[in-house]
Amino acid sequence: MSMGNRKCETQADFWVATVDLPQSGGHPFYEQLNKILDAEGFDKFVEGRCAKFYATTMGRPSLAPARYFRMLLIGYFEGIDSERGIAWRLADSLALRRFLGHSLSEATPDHSTLSRNRRLIDVETHQEVFNWVLRVLTLHKLLDGKTSGIDSTTLEANAALRSIVRRDTGESYDEFLTRLAKASGIETPTRADLAKLDKDRKNKGSNDDWQSPSDPDAKITRMKDGRTHLAHKAEHAVDMKTGAIVAVTLQPANEGDTKSIGKTIDQMDKNLCWVMKDDKACGRLSEQVLRSRGGGGQGIPQQ
């Protein structure tokens, strides 16, 4: 095969027939996932749960709930941790366009639309959809329910450490240091004076004294790479046999695992109890647990 040369870009044709646009056979994983979601009535379920968040007669064209939750799935399966990244990946991929049901000539949602919908739909509804997915996993033998593992990681908060303020007075960090300097006898402290004063202080980053005005739940903590940031701790429980995530909680970043693990276990129990309310899912989950133990009769999963 002879080597060709890259041609310079030229102006595209003004008119392009739809039949001439590039076609994609779809990604096998996303094609199969769509078949399962469609068979279980995913679109109808999420539209019913999210109807209360949408206006009936006004507003700009919205992002359909079924497409919104599929975009979240894309972020999870593709390992994308930003809304901009999800929007870009969707616009760039013919297979993901097909997964969401976008035609080749249709514009895909931008990151601001995804962000707007995320803020619009409350946490409880997201939890309902999460539990619904757990039920589907159970029906398709993708949730064992016997042994679960719990792990956590710190996530940098969308808040700058330089913006923290005192909990008691609302002072910024510089204002606080200036007040300390004046109290120590320095009438007009310089930047060097403030830096020296701050260097000699102890416990200068205490979460009991400081908070972020834009994200009060974020905590000052040391990240895995050694840097100090405002952060949260995400903790999740995973089915050890199938890898299915059965619970996710957001914890204070300065809490130890031995303290936060209880909340994740409680959430896991609630999620599995919700699944057990469904007769078909309950039977399938109990059957799997009993098979893994080599027993018979009736039973429920042990956490």
Coordinates of C-alpha atoms in Angstrom, one line a residue:
M1 CA 0.0 0.0 0.0
S2 CA 1.4 3.3 -1.0
M3 CA 1.6 6.2 1.4
G4 CA -0.7 9.2 0.7
N5 CA -0.5 12.8 1.8
R6 CA -2.8 14.7 4.1
K7 CA -4.9 17.0 2.0
C8 CA -5.6 20.6 3.1
E9 CA -9.1 21.2 4.3
T10 CA -11.3 22.7 1.6
Q11 CA -14.7 24.3 1.9
A12 CA -17.4 21.7 2.3
D13 CA -20.3 21.3 -0.1
F14 CA -23.2 23.7 0.7
W15 CA -25.8 21.0 0.4
V16 CA -25.3 17.5 1.7
A17 CA -28.0 14.8 1.4
T18 CA -28.9 12.9 4.5
V19 CA -28.2 9.6 2.7
D20 CA -24.6 10.9 2.1
L21 CA -23.9 11.5 5.7
P22 CA -21.6 9.0 7.5
Q23 CA -23.5 6.1 9.0
S24 CA -22.6 4.2 12.2
G25 CA -23.4 0.6 13.0
G26 CA -23.6 1.5 16.7
H27 CA -21.5 0.3 19.6
P28 CA -22.4 -3.3 20.6
F29 CA -22.5 -2.4 24.3
Y30 CA -24.7 0.7 24.0
E31 CA -26.9 -1.1 21.5
Q32 CA -27.5 -3.9 23.9
L33 CA -28.0 -1.5 26.8
N34 CA -30.6 0.4 24.8
K35 CA -32.5 -2.9 24.1
I36 CA -32.6 -3.6 27.9
L37 CA -33.7 -0.1 28.8
D38 CA -36.4 0.0 26.1
A39 CA -37.7 -3.5 27.1
E40 CA -38.0 -2.4 30.7
G41 CA -39.8 0.9 29.9
F42 CA -37.0 3.2 31.1
D43 CA -38.1 6.2 29.1
K44 CA -41.7 6.1 30.4
F45 CA -40.5 5.6 34.0
V46 CA -38.1 8.6 34.1
E47 CA -40.5 10.8 32.2
G48 CA -43.2 10.1 34.8
R49 CA -40.8 10.8 37.7
C50 CA -39.5 14.0 36.1
A51 CA -42.7 15.5 34.8
K52 CA -43.1 17.7 37.9
F53 CA -39.8 19.5 37.1
Y54 CA -40.9 20.8 33.7
A55 CA -43.2 23.6 32.7
T56 CA -46.2 22.6 30.5
T57 CA -46.6 25.7 28.3
M58 CA -43.3 27.7 28.4
G59 CA -39.6 27.6 28.5
R60 CA -36.9 26.7 26.0
P61 CA -36.7 23.3 24.3
S62 CA -35.7 21.0 27.1
L63 CA -33.5 17.9 27.3
A64 CA -35.7 14.9 27.6
P65 CA -35.3 13.0 30.9
A66 CA -34.4 9.8 29.1
R67 CA -31.6 11.5 27.2
Y68 CA -30.4 13.3 30.4
F69 CA -30.0 10.1 32.3
R70 CA -28.4 8.4 29.3
M71 CA -25.8 11.2 29.3
L72 CA -25.0 10.4 32.9
L73 CA -24.5 6.8 31.9
I74 CA -22.1 7.9 29.2
G75 CA -20.1 9.8 31.8
Y76 CA -19.9 6.7 34.0
F77 CA -19.1 4.2 31.3
E78 CA -16.6 6.4 29.4
G79 CA -14.9 7.6 32.6
I80 CA -15.7 11.3 32.0
D81 CA -16.0 13.4 35.2
S82 CA -17.1 16.7 33.7
E83 CA -20.3 17.9 32.0
R84 CA -18.3 19.6 29.3
G85 CA -16.5 16.4 28.6
I86 CA -19.7 14.4 28.3
A87 CA -21.2 17.0 25.9
W88 CA -18.1 17.0 23.8
R89 CA -17.9 13.2 23.7
L90 CA -21.5 12.9 22.7
A91 CA -21.2 15.5 19.9
D92 CA -18.1 13.7 18.6
S93 CA -19.4 10.1 18.5
L94 CA -21.8 8.7 16.0
A95 CA -22.4 5.6 18.2
L96 CA -23.3 7.8 21.3
R97 CA -25.6 9.9 19.1
R98 CA -27.4 6.7 18.2
F99 CA -27.5 5.7 21.9
L100 CA -29.4 8.9 22.8
G101 CA -31.6 8.8 19.7
H102 CA -30.1 11.9 18.0
S103 CA -30.2 12.1 14.2
L104 CA -27.0 13.0 12.3
S105 CA -28.4 16.4 11.5
E106 CA -29.6 17.2 15.0
A107 CA -27.5 19.3 17.4
T108 CA -26.6 17.5 20.7
P109 CA -27.1 19.1 24.1
D110 CA -24.3 21.4 25.3
H111 CA -22.9 21.3 28.8
S112 CA -25.0 24.1 30.1
T113 CA -28.2 22.2 29.3
L114 CA -26.9 19.1 31.1
S115 CA -25.9 21.2 34.1
R116 CA -29.3 22.9 34.1
N117 CA -31.2 19.6 34.1
R118 CA -29.0 18.3 36.9
R119 CA -29.8 21.2 39.1
L120 CA -33.5 21.0 38.2
I121 CA -34.1 17.4 39.1
D122 CA -33.8 16.8 42.8
V123 CA -31.6 14.2 44.6
E124 CA -34.6 12.0 45.5
T125 CA -35.6 11.5 41.9
H126 CA -32.0 10.6 41.0
Q127 CA -32.2 8.0 43.8
E128 CA -35.4 6.6 42.4
V129 CA -33.8 6.1 39.0
F130 CA -30.8 4.5 40.7
N131 CA -33.0 2.0 42.5
W132 CA -34.9 1.3 39.3
V133 CA -31.6 0.4 37.6
L134 CA -30.7 -1.9 40.6
R135 CA -34.0 -3.7 40.0
V136 CA -33.2 -4.2 36.3
L137 CA -29.7 -5.5 37.2
T138 CA -31.4 -8.0 39.6
L139 CA -33.8 -9.2 36.9
H140 CA -30.9 -9.8 34.5
K141 CA -28.8 -11.6 37.1
L142 CA -26.3 -8.8 37.4
L143 CA -26.7 -8.3 41.2
D144 CA -25.7 -11.2 43.4
G145 CA -26.4 -9.6 46.8
K146 CA -24.2 -11.8 48.9
T147 CA -20.9 -9.9 49.5
S148 CA -20.4 -6.2 49.1
G149 CA -17.2 -4.1 49.2
I150 CA -17.0 -0.4 50.2
D151 CA -14.4 2.0 49.1
S152 CA -14.1 5.8 49.1
T153 CA -12.1 8.6 47.3
T154 CA -11.7 12.3 47.7
L155 CA -13.1 14.6 45.0
E156 CA -11.9 18.1 44.7
A157 CA -14.7 20.6 45.3
N158 CA -15.7 23.3 42.8
A159 CA -14.5 26.0 45.3
A160 CA -11.2 27.7 45.7
L161 CA -9.3 27.4 49.0
R162 CA -8.3 31.1 48.8
S163 CA -12.1 32.0 49.2
I164 CA -12.6 30.4 52.6
V165 CA -14.0 32.6 55.4
R166 CA -14.2 32.4 59.2
R167 CA -17.3 30.7 60.5
D168 CA -17.7 33.1 63.4
T169 CA -16.9 36.5 61.8
G170 CA -17.1 35.9 58.0
E171 CA -13.6 37.4 57.5
S172 CA -11.5 36.3 54.6
Y173 CA -8.1 34.7 55.3
D174 CA -6.2 37.9 54.5
E175 CA -8.6 40.0 56.7
F176 CA -8.1 37.6 59.6
L177 CA -4.3 37.7 59.3
T178 CA -4.4 41.5 59.1
R179 CA -6.4 41.7 62.3
L180 CA -4.0 39.4 64.1
A181 CA -1.0 41.4 62.9
K182 CA -2.6 44.7 64.2
A183 CA -3.4 43.0 67.5
S184 CA 0.3 42.0 67.8
G185 CA 1.4 45.6 67.3
I186 CA 2.0 45.9 63.6
E187 CA -0.1 48.9 62.6
T188 CA 0.4 48.6 58.8
P189 CA 1.3 45.0 58.1
T190 CA 2.9 44.2 54.7
R191 CA 2.5 41.0 52.7
A192 CA 5.8 39.7 54.1
D193 CA 4.5 40.4 57.7
L194 CA 1.3 38.5 57.0
A195 CA 3.3 35.5 55.5
K196 CA 5.6 35.4 58.5
L197 CA 2.7 35.5 60.9
D198 CA 0.8 32.8 59.1
K199 CA 3.9 30.5 59.0
D200 CA 4.2 30.6 62.8
R201 CA 0.5 29.7 63.4
K202 CA -0.7 26.3 64.3
N203 CA -4.0 24.6 63.1
K204 CA -4.4 27.3 60.5
G205 CA -6.6 25.1 58.3
S206 CA -9.1 23.9 60.8
N207 CA -12.6 22.9 59.4
D208 CA -14.1 24.0 62.7
D209 CA -13.0 27.6 62.0
W210 CA -13.2 27.9 58.2
Q211 CA -15.7 27.2 55.5
S212 CA -16.3 28.0 51.8
P213 CA -19.1 30.5 51.3
S214 CA -20.0 28.9 47.9
D215 CA -19.8 25.3 49.1
P216 CA -20.3 25.0 52.9
D217 CA -20.2 21.2 52.9
A218 CA -16.7 21.1 51.3
K219 CA -13.9 20.3 53.8
I220 CA -10.2 21.3 53.9
T221 CA -8.3 18.1 53.4
R222 CA -5.1 16.6 52.0
M223 CA -5.6 14.9 48.6
K224 CA -3.9 11.7 47.5
D225 CA -1.2 13.7 45.6
G226 CA -0.3 15.6 48.8
R227 CA -1.9 18.9 47.9
T228 CA -4.5 20.6 50.2
H229 CA -7.9 21.4 48.7
L230 CA -11.5 21.9 49.6
A231 CA -13.0 18.4 48.9
H232 CA -15.8 15.9 49.4
K233 CA -15.5 12.2 49.9
A234 CA -17.5 9.9 47.7
E235 CA -18.1 6.4 49.1
H236 CA -19.6 3.6 47.2
A237 CA -20.7 0.0 47.9
V238 CA -20.1 -2.6 45.1
D239 CA -21.4 -6.1 44.6
M240 CA -18.2 -8.1 44.7
K241 CA -19.3 -10.8 42.3
T242 CA -20.8 -8.7 39.5
G243 CA -19.2 -5.3 40.1
A244 CA -22.6 -3.6 40.3
I245 CA -22.7 -0.4 42.4
V246 CA -25.4 -0.8 45.0
A247 CA -25.0 2.5 46.9
V248 CA -23.3 5.8 46.7
T249 CA -23.0 8.4 49.4
L250 CA -21.2 11.8 49.7
Q251 CA -19.4 12.2 53.0
P252 CA -17.4 15.0 54.6
A253 CA -13.8 14.7 53.3
N254 CA -12.3 15.0 56.7
E255 CA -14.2 12.0 58.1
G256 CA -12.4 8.7 58.5
D257 CA -13.6 5.5 56.7
T258 CA -14.5 3.9 60.0
K259 CA -16.9 6.7 60.7
S260 CA -18.5 7.2 57.3
I261 CA -18.9 3.5 56.4
G262 CA -22.0 3.2 58.5
K263 CA -23.9 5.7 56.4
T264 CA -23.0 3.8 53.2
I265 CA -24.1 0.5 54.7
D266 CA -27.5 2.1 55.7
Q267 CA -28.0 3.4 52.2
M268 CA -27.1 0.1 50.7
D269 CA -29.7 -1.6 53.0
K270 CA -32.4 0.9 51.9
N271 CA -31.6 0.4 48.2
L272 CA -31.7 -3.4 48.5
C273 CA -34.9 -3.3 50.5
W274 CA -36.5 -1.2 47.7
V275 CA -35.5 -3.8 45.2
M276 CA -37.0 -6.5 47.4
K277 CA -40.4 -4.8 47.2
D278 CA -40.7 -5.9 43.6
D279 CA -41.9 -9.5 43.5
K280 CA -40.0 -10.5 40.4
A281 CA -36.8 -8.9 41.5
C282 CA -37.2 -10.3 45.0
G283 CA -37.5 -13.8 43.7
R284 CA -34.6 -13.5 41.4
L285 CA -32.3 -12.0 44.1
S286 CA -33.3 -14.6 46.7
E287 CA -32.7 -17.3 44.1
Q288 CA -29.2 -16.0 43.4
V289 CA -28.3 -15.7 47.0
L290 CA -29.5 -19.2 47.9
R291 CA -27.7 -20.7 44.9
S292 CA -24.4 -19.0 46.0
R293 CA -24.9 -20.6 49.4
G294 CA -25.9 -24.0 48.1
G295 CA -29.1 -23.9 50.0
G296 CA -32.8 -24.1 49.2
G297 CA -36.1 -22.7 50.2
Q298 CA -36.8 -19.0 50.8
G299 CA -34.3 -16.4 51.9
I300 CA -33.2 -12.8 51.6
P301 CA -29.8 -11.4 50.8
Q302 CA -27.4 -10.8 53.7
Q303 CA -25.5 -7.5 53.8

